[in-house]
């Protein structure tokens, strides 16, 4: 089962709470470059670490990583809390969009904001800086568990990123959590209809058990 298009990050978070996982929401400092961005899909992870020099081919590892993206994936970038440089920009966005990626979540900075927005590619990050990671950071691992925004995300975990924030669902709980979230979304739609028709909060809570 997959998440219904109407399912929100809040509904996924509530469903994770119901499943006993209460720490799956990433740091609130990681935000979309523009309001209304949304990315949902299995995580494809990359880990960076500091370096003091640039080799003859400083982008080889990211080229290989991006060229291996599969349609629907959400790229998850972990900087190891090294927020000096940007890790994502216009050309990486164009390549990822061309590969069918759903979006990118980065626990540090991006750049080329205006150009990325023109591409209509969802990017979630802590903000923008013009500094390239070349000769500052290097890829040390791909497709391994990473710590991003305070949450450990493994390849294949389902990432739901939108205006409210970013939630990660462990792959082995995808079926359970998506079923709960889809059901919650349907209930909340009924709750909204009843409230707008004049029902009291007590009435809808007793009827649906959802608020």
PDB file of C-alpha atoms in Angstrom:
ATOM      1  CA  UNK A   1       0.000   0.000   0.000  1.00  0.00           C
ATOM      2  CA  UNK A   2       1.184   3.529  -0.756  1.00  0.00           C
ATOM      3  CA  UNK A   3       0.290   6.895   0.740  1.00  0.00           C
ATOM      4  CA  UNK A   4      -2.778   8.583  -0.699  1.00  0.00           C
ATOM      5  CA  UNK A   5      -2.006  11.915  -2.393  1.00  0.00           C
ATOM      6  CA  UNK A   6      -4.110  13.747   0.200  1.00  0.00           C
ATOM      7  CA  UNK A   7      -2.152  12.349   3.158  1.00  0.00           C
ATOM      8  CA  UNK A   8      -0.213  15.049   5.000  1.00  0.00           C
ATOM      9  CA  UNK A   9       3.004  14.906   6.985  1.00  0.00           C
ATOM     10  CA  UNK A  10       0.952  15.554  10.137  1.00  0.00           C
ATOM     11  CA  UNK A  11      -1.245  12.529   9.417  1.00  0.00           C
ATOM     12  CA  UNK A  12       1.818  10.378   8.808  1.00  0.00           C
ATOM     13  CA  UNK A  13       3.375  11.620  12.054  1.00  0.00           C
ATOM     14  CA  UNK A  14       0.159  10.797  13.959  1.00  0.00           C
ATOM     15  CA  UNK A  15       0.133   7.331  12.403  1.00  0.00           C
ATOM     16  CA  UNK A  16       3.754   6.780  13.442  1.00  0.00           C
ATOM     17  CA  UNK A  17       2.833   7.848  16.988  1.00  0.00           C
ATOM     18  CA  UNK A  18       0.028   5.279  16.903  1.00  0.00           C
ATOM     19  CA  UNK A  19       2.592   2.676  15.812  1.00  0.00           C
ATOM     20  CA  UNK A  20       4.890   3.507  18.739  1.00  0.00           C
ATOM     21  CA  UNK A  21       7.456   5.573  16.810  1.00  0.00           C
ATOM     22  CA  UNK A  22       7.474   9.104  18.205  1.00  0.00           C
ATOM     23  CA  UNK A  23      10.782  10.457  16.904  1.00  0.00           C
ATOM     24  CA  UNK A  24      10.529  10.245  13.108  1.00  0.00           C
ATOM     25  CA  UNK A  25      10.075  13.931  12.312  1.00  0.00           C
ATOM     26  CA  UNK A  26      13.158  15.790  11.095  1.00  0.00           C
ATOM     27  CA  UNK A  27      14.460  19.021  12.619  1.00  0.00           C
ATOM     28  CA  UNK A  28      12.110  21.933  11.902  1.00  0.00           C
ATOM     29  CA  UNK A  29      15.048  23.954  10.511  1.00  0.00           C
ATOM     30  CA  UNK A  30      14.934  21.917   7.300  1.00  0.00           C
ATOM     31  CA  UNK A  31      12.381  23.750   5.162  1.00  0.00           C
ATOM     32  CA  UNK A  32      11.198  23.819   1.529  1.00  0.00           C
ATOM     33  CA  UNK A  33      12.804  26.395  -0.729  1.00  0.00           C
ATOM     34  CA  UNK A  34       9.286  27.550  -1.569  1.00  0.00           C
ATOM     35  CA  UNK A  35       5.879  27.066  -0.017  1.00  0.00           C
ATOM     36  CA  UNK A  36       3.842  24.271  -1.552  1.00  0.00           C
ATOM     37  CA  UNK A  37       6.727  21.924  -2.354  1.00  0.00           C
ATOM     38  CA  UNK A  38       6.048  18.246  -1.679  1.00  0.00           C
ATOM     39  CA  UNK A  39       8.196  15.147  -2.076  1.00  0.00           C
ATOM     40  CA  UNK A  40       7.164  11.595  -1.199  1.00  0.00           C
ATOM     41  CA  UNK A  41       9.100   8.433  -1.921  1.00  0.00           C
ATOM     42  CA  UNK A  42      11.738   5.935  -0.841  1.00  0.00           C
ATOM     43  CA  UNK A  43      14.973   7.418   0.446  1.00  0.00           C
ATOM     44  CA  UNK A  44      18.201   7.313  -1.541  1.00  0.00           C
ATOM     45  CA  UNK A  45      20.949   8.352   0.869  1.00  0.00           C
ATOM     46  CA  UNK A  46      24.367  10.002   0.600  1.00  0.00           C
ATOM     47  CA  UNK A  47      26.804  10.864   3.381  1.00  0.00           C
ATOM     48  CA  UNK A  48      29.366  13.689   3.238  1.00  0.00           C
ATOM     49  CA  UNK A  49      32.418  14.340   5.416  1.00  0.00           C
ATOM     50  CA  UNK A  50      35.011  17.133   5.491  1.00  0.00           C
ATOM     51  CA  UNK A  51      38.074  17.156   3.255  1.00  0.00           C
ATOM     52  CA  UNK A  52      40.863  19.677   2.730  1.00  0.00           C
ATOM     53  CA  UNK A  53      41.597  19.105  -0.932  1.00  0.00           C
ATOM     54  CA  UNK A  54      39.853  18.534  -4.226  1.00  0.00           C
ATOM     55  CA  UNK A  55      40.946  15.591  -6.322  1.00  0.00           C
ATOM     56  CA  UNK A  56      41.142  15.672 -10.110  1.00  0.00           C
ATOM     57  CA  UNK A  57      37.491  14.574 -10.313  1.00  0.00           C
ATOM     58  CA  UNK A  58      35.814  16.117  -7.235  1.00  0.00           C
ATOM     59  CA  UNK A  59      32.280  15.381  -8.406  1.00  0.00           C
ATOM     60  CA  UNK A  60      32.722  11.761  -9.530  1.00  0.00           C
ATOM     61  CA  UNK A  61      30.980  10.242  -6.513  1.00  0.00           C
ATOM     62  CA  UNK A  62      27.953  12.552  -6.758  1.00  0.00           C
ATOM     63  CA  UNK A  63      27.768  12.038 -10.519  1.00  0.00           C
ATOM     64  CA  UNK A  64      27.608   8.285  -9.979  1.00  0.00           C
ATOM     65  CA  UNK A  65      25.087   8.706  -7.151  1.00  0.00           C
ATOM     66  CA  UNK A  66      22.733  10.972  -9.095  1.00  0.00           C
ATOM     67  CA  UNK A  67      23.021   8.938 -12.292  1.00  0.00           C
ATOM     68  CA  UNK A  68      21.839   5.874 -10.305  1.00  0.00           C
ATOM     69  CA  UNK A  69      18.624   7.529  -9.033  1.00  0.00           C
ATOM     70  CA  UNK A  70      15.444   5.591  -9.684  1.00  0.00           C
ATOM     71  CA  UNK A  71      12.084   7.230 -10.416  1.00  0.00           C
ATOM     72  CA  UNK A  72      10.171   8.351  -7.340  1.00  0.00           C
ATOM     73  CA  UNK A  73      13.101   8.391  -4.938  1.00  0.00           C
ATOM     74  CA  UNK A  74      13.758  11.181  -2.455  1.00  0.00           C
ATOM     75  CA  UNK A  75      17.449  12.053  -2.172  1.00  0.00           C
ATOM     76  CA  UNK A  76      18.551  12.377   1.461  1.00  0.00           C
ATOM     77  CA  UNK A  77      21.828  14.240   2.050  1.00  0.00           C
ATOM     78  CA  UNK A  78      23.628  14.051   5.391  1.00  0.00           C
ATOM     79  CA  UNK A  79      26.404  16.590   5.952  1.00  0.00           C
ATOM     80  CA  UNK A  80      27.437  15.278   9.350  1.00  0.00           C
ATOM     81  CA  UNK A  81      26.418  18.666  10.814  1.00  0.00           C
ATOM     82  CA  UNK A  82      28.986  20.406   8.621  1.00  0.00           C
ATOM     83  CA  UNK A  83      27.002  23.391   7.417  1.00  0.00           C
ATOM     84  CA  UNK A  84      29.669  25.513   5.825  1.00  0.00           C
ATOM     85  CA  UNK A  85      28.860  24.828   2.195  1.00  0.00           C
ATOM     86  CA  UNK A  86      25.985  24.090  -0.158  1.00  0.00           C
ATOM     87  CA  UNK A  87      25.465  20.506  -1.297  1.00  0.00           C
ATOM     88  CA  UNK A  88      22.795  20.961  -3.960  1.00  0.00           C
ATOM     89  CA  UNK A  89      21.992  23.366  -6.771  1.00  0.00           C
ATOM     90  CA  UNK A  90      20.511  23.916 -10.204  1.00  0.00           C
ATOM     91  CA  UNK A  91      22.387  21.322 -12.243  1.00  0.00           C
ATOM     92  CA  UNK A  92      22.063  18.550  -9.661  1.00  0.00           C
ATOM     93  CA  UNK A  93      18.330  19.382  -9.521  1.00  0.00           C
ATOM     94  CA  UNK A  94      18.011  19.202 -13.303  1.00  0.00           C
ATOM     95  CA  UNK A  95      19.789  15.848 -13.411  1.00  0.00           C
ATOM     96  CA  UNK A  96      17.728  14.436 -10.538  1.00  0.00           C
ATOM     97  CA  UNK A  97      14.466  15.655 -12.065  1.00  0.00           C
ATOM     98  CA  UNK A  98      15.486  14.108 -15.365  1.00  0.00           C
ATOM     99  CA  UNK A  99      16.020  10.804 -13.564  1.00  0.00           C
ATOM    100  CA  UNK A 100      12.532  11.022 -12.066  1.00  0.00           C
ATOM    101  CA  UNK A 101      13.463  11.877  -8.471  1.00  0.00           C
ATOM    102  CA  UNK A 102      10.649  13.099  -6.239  1.00  0.00           C
ATOM    103  CA  UNK A 103      12.829  15.672  -4.460  1.00  0.00           C
ATOM    104  CA  UNK A 104      15.777  16.179  -2.139  1.00  0.00           C
ATOM    105  CA  UNK A 105      16.144  16.616   1.622  1.00  0.00           C
ATOM    106  CA  UNK A 106      19.443  18.099   2.824  1.00  0.00           C
ATOM    107  CA  UNK A 107      20.386  18.781   6.450  1.00  0.00           C
ATOM    108  CA  UNK A 108      22.589  21.684   5.325  1.00  0.00           C
ATOM    109  CA  UNK A 109      22.440  24.276   2.536  1.00  0.00           C
ATOM    110  CA  UNK A 110      21.546  24.476  -1.143  1.00  0.00           C
ATOM    111  CA  UNK A 111      22.291  27.175  -3.714  1.00  0.00           C
ATOM    112  CA  UNK A 112      20.961  28.551  -7.030  1.00  0.00           C
ATOM    113  CA  UNK A 113      17.599  29.118  -5.349  1.00  0.00           C
ATOM    114  CA  UNK A 114      15.950  31.057  -8.171  1.00  0.00           C
ATOM    115  CA  UNK A 115      17.118  28.594 -10.796  1.00  0.00           C
ATOM    116  CA  UNK A 116      16.003  25.583  -8.748  1.00  0.00           C
ATOM    117  CA  UNK A 117      12.588  27.183  -8.312  1.00  0.00           C
ATOM    118  CA  UNK A 118      12.388  27.681 -12.077  1.00  0.00           C
ATOM    119  CA  UNK A 119      12.922  23.938 -12.464  1.00  0.00           C
ATOM    120  CA  UNK A 120       9.972  23.215 -10.145  1.00  0.00           C
ATOM    121  CA  UNK A 121      11.997  20.591  -8.287  1.00  0.00           C
ATOM    122  CA  UNK A 122      11.258  20.132  -4.551  1.00  0.00           C
ATOM    123  CA  UNK A 123      14.288  20.963  -2.383  1.00  0.00           C
ATOM    124  CA  UNK A 124      14.203  20.939   1.409  1.00  0.00           C
ATOM    125  CA  UNK A 125      17.221  22.353   3.257  1.00  0.00           C
ATOM    126  CA  UNK A 126      18.314  24.723   6.045  1.00  0.00           C
ATOM    127  CA  UNK A 127      18.664  27.673   3.690  1.00  0.00           C
ATOM    128  CA  UNK A 128      20.949  28.804   0.906  1.00  0.00           C
ATOM    129  CA  UNK A 129      24.639  29.666   0.634  1.00  0.00           C
ATOM    130  CA  UNK A 130      26.655  30.175  -2.579  1.00  0.00           C
ATOM    131  CA  UNK A 131      29.638  28.093  -1.406  1.00  0.00           C
ATOM    132  CA  UNK A 132      30.496  24.939  -3.383  1.00  0.00           C
ATOM    133  CA  UNK A 133      31.373  21.815  -1.401  1.00  0.00           C
ATOM    134  CA  UNK A 134      34.400  21.170  -3.650  1.00  0.00           C
ATOM    135  CA  UNK A 135      37.631  20.993  -1.602  1.00  0.00           C
ATOM    136  CA  UNK A 136      35.519  21.278   1.554  1.00  0.00           C
ATOM    137  CA  UNK A 137      33.419  18.103   1.626  1.00  0.00           C
ATOM    138  CA  UNK A 138      33.452  14.714  -0.050  1.00  0.00           C
ATOM    139  CA  UNK A 139      31.091  11.772  -0.418  1.00  0.00           C
ATOM    140  CA  UNK A 140      32.060   8.995   1.975  1.00  0.00           C
ATOM    141  CA  UNK A 141      29.079   6.644   1.607  1.00  0.00           C
ATOM    142  CA  UNK A 142      25.947   6.096  -0.453  1.00  0.00           C
ATOM    143  CA  UNK A 143      22.912   3.943   0.175  1.00  0.00           C
ATOM    144  CA  UNK A 144      23.712   3.455   3.866  1.00  0.00           C
ATOM    145  CA  UNK A 145      21.797   4.642   6.953  1.00  0.00           C
ATOM    146  CA  UNK A 146      22.434   8.347   7.596  1.00  0.00           C
ATOM    147  CA  UNK A 147      21.538  10.819  10.313  1.00  0.00           C
ATOM    148  CA  UNK A 148      19.567  13.677   8.783  1.00  0.00           C
ATOM    149  CA  UNK A 149      17.801  16.300  10.855  1.00  0.00           C
ATOM    150  CA  UNK A 150      18.124  14.169  13.965  1.00  0.00           C
ATOM    151  CA  UNK A 151      16.499  11.088  12.425  1.00  0.00           C
ATOM    152  CA  UNK A 152      18.279   7.972  11.158  1.00  0.00           C
ATOM    153  CA  UNK A 153      17.093   7.329   7.601  1.00  0.00           C
ATOM    154  CA  UNK A 154      17.929   4.122   5.771  1.00  0.00           C
ATOM    155  CA  UNK A 155      17.710   3.480   2.028  1.00  0.00           C
ATOM    156  CA  UNK A 156      14.138   2.592   1.178  1.00  0.00           C
ATOM    157  CA  UNK A 157      12.559   4.326   4.167  1.00  0.00           C
ATOM    158  CA  UNK A 158       9.626   6.427   2.985  1.00  0.00           C
ATOM    159  CA  UNK A 159      10.135  10.181   3.216  1.00  0.00           C
ATOM    160  CA  UNK A 160       7.158  12.544   3.280  1.00  0.00           C
ATOM    161  CA  UNK A 161       8.278  16.178   2.932  1.00  0.00           C
ATOM    162  CA  UNK A 162       5.988  19.204   2.697  1.00  0.00           C
ATOM    163  CA  UNK A 163       5.325  22.636   4.229  1.00  0.00           C
ATOM    164  CA  UNK A 164       4.567  21.254   7.699  1.00  0.00           C
ATOM    165  CA  UNK A 165       7.870  19.385   7.850  1.00  0.00           C
ATOM    166  CA  UNK A 166       9.539  16.093   6.974  1.00  0.00           C
ATOM    167  CA  UNK A 167       8.679  12.640   8.264  1.00  0.00           C
ATOM    168  CA  UNK A 168      10.547   9.374   7.725  1.00  0.00           C
ATOM    169  CA  UNK A 169       8.747   6.025   7.820  1.00  0.00           C
ATOM    170  CA  UNK A 170      10.902   2.899   8.316  1.00  0.00           C
ATOM    171  CA  UNK A 171      10.574   0.629   5.312  1.00  0.00           C
ATOM    172  CA  UNK A 172       9.357  -2.325   7.378  1.00  0.00           C
ATOM    173  CA  UNK A 173       6.429  -0.235   8.671  1.00  0.00           C
ATOM    174  CA  UNK A 174       5.407   1.282   5.347  1.00  0.00           C
ATOM    175  CA  UNK A 175       2.332  -0.908   4.872  1.00  0.00           C
ATOM    176  CA  UNK A 176       1.045  -0.399   8.417  1.00  0.00           C
ATOM    177  CA  UNK A 177       1.678   3.346   8.564  1.00  0.00           C
ATOM    178  CA  UNK A 178       0.318   4.065   5.079  1.00  0.00           C
ATOM    179  CA  UNK A 179      -2.886   2.174   5.909  1.00  0.00           C
ATOM    180  CA  UNK A 180      -3.286   4.137   9.135  1.00  0.00           C
ATOM    181  CA  UNK A 181      -2.501   7.465   7.469  1.00  0.00           C
ATOM    182  CA  UNK A 182      -4.854   6.852   4.542  1.00  0.00           C
ATOM    183  CA  UNK A 183      -7.661   5.939   6.931  1.00  0.00           C
ATOM    184  CA  UNK A 184      -6.925   9.018   9.046  1.00  0.00           C
ATOM    185  CA  UNK A 185      -7.048  11.256   5.982  1.00  0.00           C
ATOM    186  CA  UNK A 186     -10.463   9.871   5.043  1.00  0.00           C
ATOM    187  CA  UNK A 187     -11.774  10.361   8.589  1.00  0.00           C
ATOM    188  CA  UNK A 188     -10.438  13.898   8.806  1.00  0.00           C
ATOM    189  CA  UNK A 189     -12.261  14.753   5.594  1.00  0.00           C
ATOM    190  CA  UNK A 190     -15.519  13.580   7.197  1.00  0.00           C
ATOM    191  CA  UNK A 191     -14.680  15.481  10.399  1.00  0.00           C
ATOM    192  CA  UNK A 192     -14.122  18.663   8.392  1.00  0.00           C
ATOM    193  CA  UNK A 193     -17.441  18.271   6.613  1.00  0.00           C
ATOM    194  CA  UNK A 194     -19.297  17.760   9.901  1.00  0.00           C
ATOM    195  CA  UNK A 195     -17.584  20.690  11.620  1.00  0.00           C
ATOM    196  CA  UNK A 196     -18.404  23.032   8.752  1.00  0.00           C
ATOM    197  CA  UNK A 197     -22.007  21.835   8.954  1.00  0.00           C
ATOM    198  CA  UNK A 198     -22.154  22.973  12.596  1.00  0.00           C
ATOM    199  CA  UNK A 199     -21.245  19.849  14.581  1.00  0.00           C
ATOM    200  CA  UNK A 200     -19.400  20.429  17.842  1.00  0.00           C
ATOM    201  CA  UNK A 201     -15.866  19.253  18.464  1.00  0.00           C
ATOM    202  CA  UNK A 202     -17.211  16.915  21.162  1.00  0.00           C
ATOM    203  CA  UNK A 203     -19.623  15.374  18.680  1.00  0.00           C
ATOM    204  CA  UNK A 204     -17.008  14.710  16.015  1.00  0.00           C
ATOM    205  CA  UNK A 205     -14.476  13.448  18.551  1.00  0.00           C
ATOM    206  CA  UNK A 206     -16.971  10.983  19.984  1.00  0.00           C
ATOM    207  CA  UNK A 207     -18.005   9.946  16.472  1.00  0.00           C
ATOM    208  CA  UNK A 208     -14.601   9.610  14.783  1.00  0.00           C
ATOM    209  CA  UNK A 209     -11.915   9.695  17.488  1.00  0.00           C
ATOM    210  CA  UNK A 210      -9.858  12.045  15.314  1.00  0.00           C
ATOM    211  CA  UNK A 211      -8.927  15.712  15.735  1.00  0.00           C
TER     212      UNK A 211
END
